[in-house]
């Protein structure tokens, strides 16, 4: 797994766009919207290498925070100048409302690309980059509000261990969200999808990233991954409650959600 | 694993739960993560139980699961805690998140509910209805014990509706928002059923024993009274909502009179019919159609 991603790190984003025809952005947007984070949320994004989820999270929280401050101003009808300027200052110095995201990845290269992207796009606050293994996270218990793993859990050898670790680092009431390729039940769609996966994707891999094998590995790992219900059962075994999944695009991708209660 | 379960998420033994705790324990602000019992997660897969919210006996590791509350009960507690934040945040996920925080849970727990706040409102309505039922029950007991007088129907209805509407007062500013959410298509079945069971209860305690068509008319009338009074209340700015109670009294009086009016109409109808008959006989006499030979 390490090897695959070392090769792939630089071109990761480009490949994502070409393979999913850009739809992966929508999937990630839906994930963050489903999360609906409020300012002050602590997120750990595991296998989050290039930071896609992290950046979306920051954007979301910033806009929610802006709205909150606006509403607060609207509610008070007689504010002194001092109070108004204080609230503007608050918006400047604390635009995220103390929300933070920790991006954790097993691969240094991916983190490097992520950090560069962050600098390039202008994200500075509220982000941390940590090297770590999903099966053995370098964090304390009961730390995070939300744990996400987007397109990363299929690369984990022992999924049950990863789930247990997720359970451990989440605060009580915390939420586990997993965005992953999953099982398509519709037979017609399934056939088209298979065709696309096995014929087109490795070719794209060779053309764009010069690496056929890694992308074939990718497609095979998707097929090997447990289907929706099975992942749901595994989450319940790890101790999550209210486990539920939402199929996107007919099951090509699914978002699983569970709570540590 | 042969039990079919209608629930989407199975109700199962709540072993290593951090925040779901014994129903007997009362106020704990700190989620108790030391209550980790040994049942290994890799044990037999959770059985599906088609039980109600309180798991009384479960298949595996049943020794400690009897006392734990279920997910639904925890959800109820979160919603109840969220109520105090409604005046500030409205019926939204923010209020639920704040409520979860007071229970020591992460605000992400608000993700368990819809973002439009429907569950919060429905929860509130059903709690109010329960309170009303308890109130009416107690009053009835007092009457039965002879400690209070049995109220005449119109007084009873007025008091019951007023009591129920007064429960809205702390949230009256955000109530219009709640009403509009309750009218959303996916909420209508639940909100309608809550409303009709409340009206049912009121009539039941008012002593309505009818089994005929009157049952429907009574329910429809009272529902109309309740809804219109609620609407009036939302725009009422008089001290302690006096205008609303006056409106209510008038509507109830109207409803009572309607019953009388119906009887009057009947008797008037009979009188009219007789008059017409008489007139017809007189005319026929005058025109000689009734000639007797």
CSV table of N, CA, C and O in Angstrom, one decimal, chain B residues 132-141 143 149-164 198-208 222 225 248 252 256:
chain,number,residue,atom,x,y,z
B,132,UNK,N,-50.3,17.5,29.2
B,132,UNK,CA,-51.7,17.9,29.3
B,132,UNK,C,-52.5,16.7,29.8
B,132,UNK,O,-53.4,16.8,30.7
B,133,UNK,N,-52.2,15.5,29.3
B,133,UNK,CA,-52.9,14.3,29.7
B,133,UNK,C,-52.8,14.1,31.2
B,133,UNK,O,-53.7,13.8,31.9
B,134,UNK,N,-51.5,14.3,31.7
B,134,UNK,CA,-51.3,14.1,33.1
B,134,UNK,C,-52.1,15.1,33.9
B,134,UNK,O,-52.8,14.7,34.9
B,135,UNK,N,-52.2,16.3,33.4
B,135,UNK,CA,-52.9,17.4,34.1
B,135,UNK,C,-54.4,17.0,34.2
B,135,UNK,O,-55.0,17.1,35.2
B,136,UNK,N,-55.0,16.6,33.0
B,136,UNK,CA,-56.4,16.2,33.0
B,136,UNK,C,-56.7,15.0,33.9
B,136,UNK,O,-57.7,14.9,34.5
B,137,UNK,N,-55.7,14.1,33.9
B,137,UNK,CA,-55.9,12.9,34.7
B,137,UNK,C,-56.0,13.3,36.2
B,137,UNK,O,-56.8,12.8,36.9
B,138,UNK,N,-55.1,14.2,36.6
B,138,UNK,CA,-55.1,14.6,38.0
B,138,UNK,C,-56.4,15.3,38.3
B,138,UNK,O,-56.9,15.1,39.4
B,139,UNK,N,-56.8,16.2,37.4
B,139,UNK,CA,-58.1,16.9,37.7
B,139,UNK,C,-59.2,15.9,37.9
B,139,UNK,O,-60.1,16.0,38.7
B,140,UNK,N,-59.2,14.9,37.0
B,140,UNK,CA,-60.3,13.9,37.1
B,140,UNK,C,-60.3,13.2,38.4
B,140,UNK,O,-61.3,12.9,39.0
B,141,UNK,N,-59.0,12.9,38.8
B,141,UNK,CA,-58.9,12.2,40.1
B,141,UNK,C,-59.5,13.0,41.2
B,141,UNK,O,-60.2,12.5,42.1
B,143,UNK,N,-61.8,15.2,41.0
B,143,UNK,CA,-63.3,15.2,40.9
B,143,UNK,C,-63.8,13.9,41.5
B,143,UNK,O,-64.8,13.9,42.2
B,149,UNK,N,-65.1,20.2,42.0
B,149,UNK,CA,-66.4,20.1,41.3
B,149,UNK,C,-66.2,19.7,39.8
B,149,UNK,O,-65.2,20.1,39.2
B,150,UNK,N,-67.1,19.0,39.3
B,150,UNK,CA,-67.0,18.7,37.9
B,150,UNK,C,-67.4,19.9,37.1
B,150,UNK,O,-68.4,20.5,37.3
B,151,UNK,N,-66.5,20.3,36.1
B,151,UNK,CA,-66.7,21.5,35.4
B,151,UNK,C,-67.7,21.3,34.3
B,151,UNK,O,-67.7,20.2,33.7
B,152,UNK,N,-68.5,22.3,34.0
B,152,UNK,CA,-69.3,22.2,32.8
B,152,UNK,C,-68.5,22.1,31.5
B,152,UNK,O,-67.3,22.6,31.5
B,153,UNK,N,-69.0,21.5,30.5
B,153,UNK,CA,-68.2,21.2,29.3
B,153,UNK,C,-67.5,22.4,28.8
B,153,UNK,O,-66.3,22.3,28.5
B,154,UNK,N,-68.2,23.5,28.6
B,154,UNK,CA,-67.5,24.6,28.0
B,154,UNK,C,-66.3,25.1,28.8
B,154,UNK,O,-65.2,25.4,28.3
B,155,UNK,N,-66.5,25.1,30.1
B,155,UNK,CA,-65.4,25.5,31.0
B,155,UNK,C,-64.2,24.6,30.9
B,155,UNK,O,-63.1,24.9,30.8
B,156,UNK,N,-64.6,23.3,30.8
B,156,UNK,CA,-63.6,22.3,30.8
B,156,UNK,C,-62.7,22.4,29.5
B,156,UNK,O,-61.5,22.4,29.6
B,157,UNK,N,-63.4,22.6,28.4
B,157,UNK,CA,-62.7,22.7,27.1
B,157,UNK,C,-61.8,24.0,27.2
B,157,UNK,O,-60.6,23.9,26.7
B,158,UNK,N,-62.4,25.0,27.7
B,158,UNK,CA,-61.6,26.3,27.7
B,158,UNK,C,-60.3,26.1,28.5
B,158,UNK,O,-59.2,26.5,28.1
B,159,UNK,N,-60.5,25.5,29.7
B,159,UNK,CA,-59.3,25.3,30.5
B,159,UNK,C,-58.3,24.4,29.9
B,159,UNK,O,-57.1,24.7,30.0
B,160,UNK,N,-58.8,23.3,29.3
B,160,UNK,CA,-57.8,22.4,28.7
B,160,UNK,C,-57.0,23.0,27.6
B,160,UNK,O,-55.8,22.9,27.6
B,161,UNK,N,-57.7,23.7,26.7
B,161,UNK,CA,-57.0,24.3,25.6
B,161,UNK,C,-56.1,25.4,26.1
B,161,UNK,O,-54.9,25.5,25.6
B,162,UNK,N,-56.5,26.2,27.1
B,162,UNK,CA,-55.7,27.2,27.6
B,162,UNK,C,-54.4,26.6,28.2
B,162,UNK,O,-53.3,27.1,28.0
B,163,UNK,N,-54.6,25.6,29.0
B,163,UNK,CA,-53.4,24.9,29.6
B,163,UNK,C,-52.4,24.5,28.6
B,163,UNK,O,-51.2,24.7,28.7
B,164,UNK,N,-53.0,23.8,27.6
B,164,UNK,CA,-52.1,23.3,26.5
B,164,UNK,C,-51.4,24.4,25.8
B,164,UNK,O,-50.2,24.4,25.5
B,198,UNK,N,-54.3,14.3,20.9
B,198,UNK,CA,-54.5,15.3,21.9
B,198,UNK,C,-56.0,15.7,22.1
B,198,UNK,O,-56.5,15.7,23.1
B,199,UNK,N,-56.6,15.9,20.9
B,199,UNK,CA,-58.0,16.3,20.9
B,199,UNK,C,-58.8,15.2,21.5
B,199,UNK,O,-59.8,15.4,22.3
B,200,UNK,N,-58.5,14.0,21.1
B,200,UNK,CA,-59.2,12.8,21.6
B,200,UNK,C,-59.1,12.8,23.2
B,200,UNK,O,-60.1,12.5,23.8
B,201,UNK,N,-57.9,13.0,23.7
B,201,UNK,CA,-57.7,13.0,25.1
B,201,UNK,C,-58.6,14.0,25.8
B,201,UNK,O,-59.2,13.7,26.8
B,202,UNK,N,-58.6,15.2,25.2
B,202,UNK,CA,-59.4,16.3,25.9
B,202,UNK,C,-60.9,15.9,25.9
B,202,UNK,O,-61.5,16.0,27.0
B,203,UNK,N,-61.4,15.4,24.8
B,203,UNK,CA,-62.8,15.0,24.8
B,203,UNK,C,-63.1,13.8,25.7
B,203,UNK,O,-64.1,13.7,26.4
B,204,UNK,N,-62.1,12.9,25.8
B,204,UNK,CA,-62.3,11.8,26.7
B,204,UNK,C,-62.4,12.2,28.1
B,204,UNK,O,-63.3,11.8,28.8
B,205,UNK,N,-61.5,13.2,28.5
B,205,UNK,CA,-61.7,13.6,29.9
B,205,UNK,C,-62.8,14.6,30.1
B,205,UNK,O,-63.3,14.8,31.2
B,206,UNK,N,-63.3,15.1,29.0
B,206,UNK,CA,-64.5,16.0,29.1
B,206,UNK,C,-65.8,15.1,29.3
B,206,UNK,O,-66.9,15.6,29.5
B,207,UNK,N,-65.6,13.8,29.2
B,207,UNK,CA,-66.7,12.9,29.4
B,207,UNK,C,-67.5,12.6,28.2
B,207,UNK,O,-68.7,12.2,28.3
B,208,UNK,N,-66.8,12.7,27.1
B,208,UNK,CA,-67.6,12.4,25.8
B,208,UNK,C,-67.7,10.9,25.7
B,208,UNK,O,-66.7,10.2,25.6
B,222,UNK,N,-63.4,20.8,17.9
B,222,UNK,CA,-62.4,21.2,18.9
B,222,UNK,C,-61.1,21.4,18.2
B,222,UNK,O,-60.3,22.3,18.5
B,225,UNK,N,-61.2,24.9,16.9
B,225,UNK,CA,-61.0,25.9,18.0
B,225,UNK,C,-59.5,25.9,18.3
B,225,UNK,O,-59.0,27.0,18.5
B,248,UNK,N,-60.7,32.5,22.7
B,248,UNK,CA,-61.0,31.1,22.9
B,248,UNK,C,-62.4,30.9,23.6
B,248,UNK,O,-63.2,30.1,23.1
B,252,UNK,N,-65.5,28.8,22.0
B,252,UNK,CA,-66.1,27.6,22.7
B,252,UNK,C,-67.6,27.9,22.9
B,252,UNK,O,-68.4,27.0,22.7
B,256,UNK,N,-70.8,25.7,21.6
B,256,UNK,CA,-71.9,25.2,22.4
B,256,UNK,C,-73.2,25.6,21.8
B,256,UNK,O,-74.1,24.9,21.7
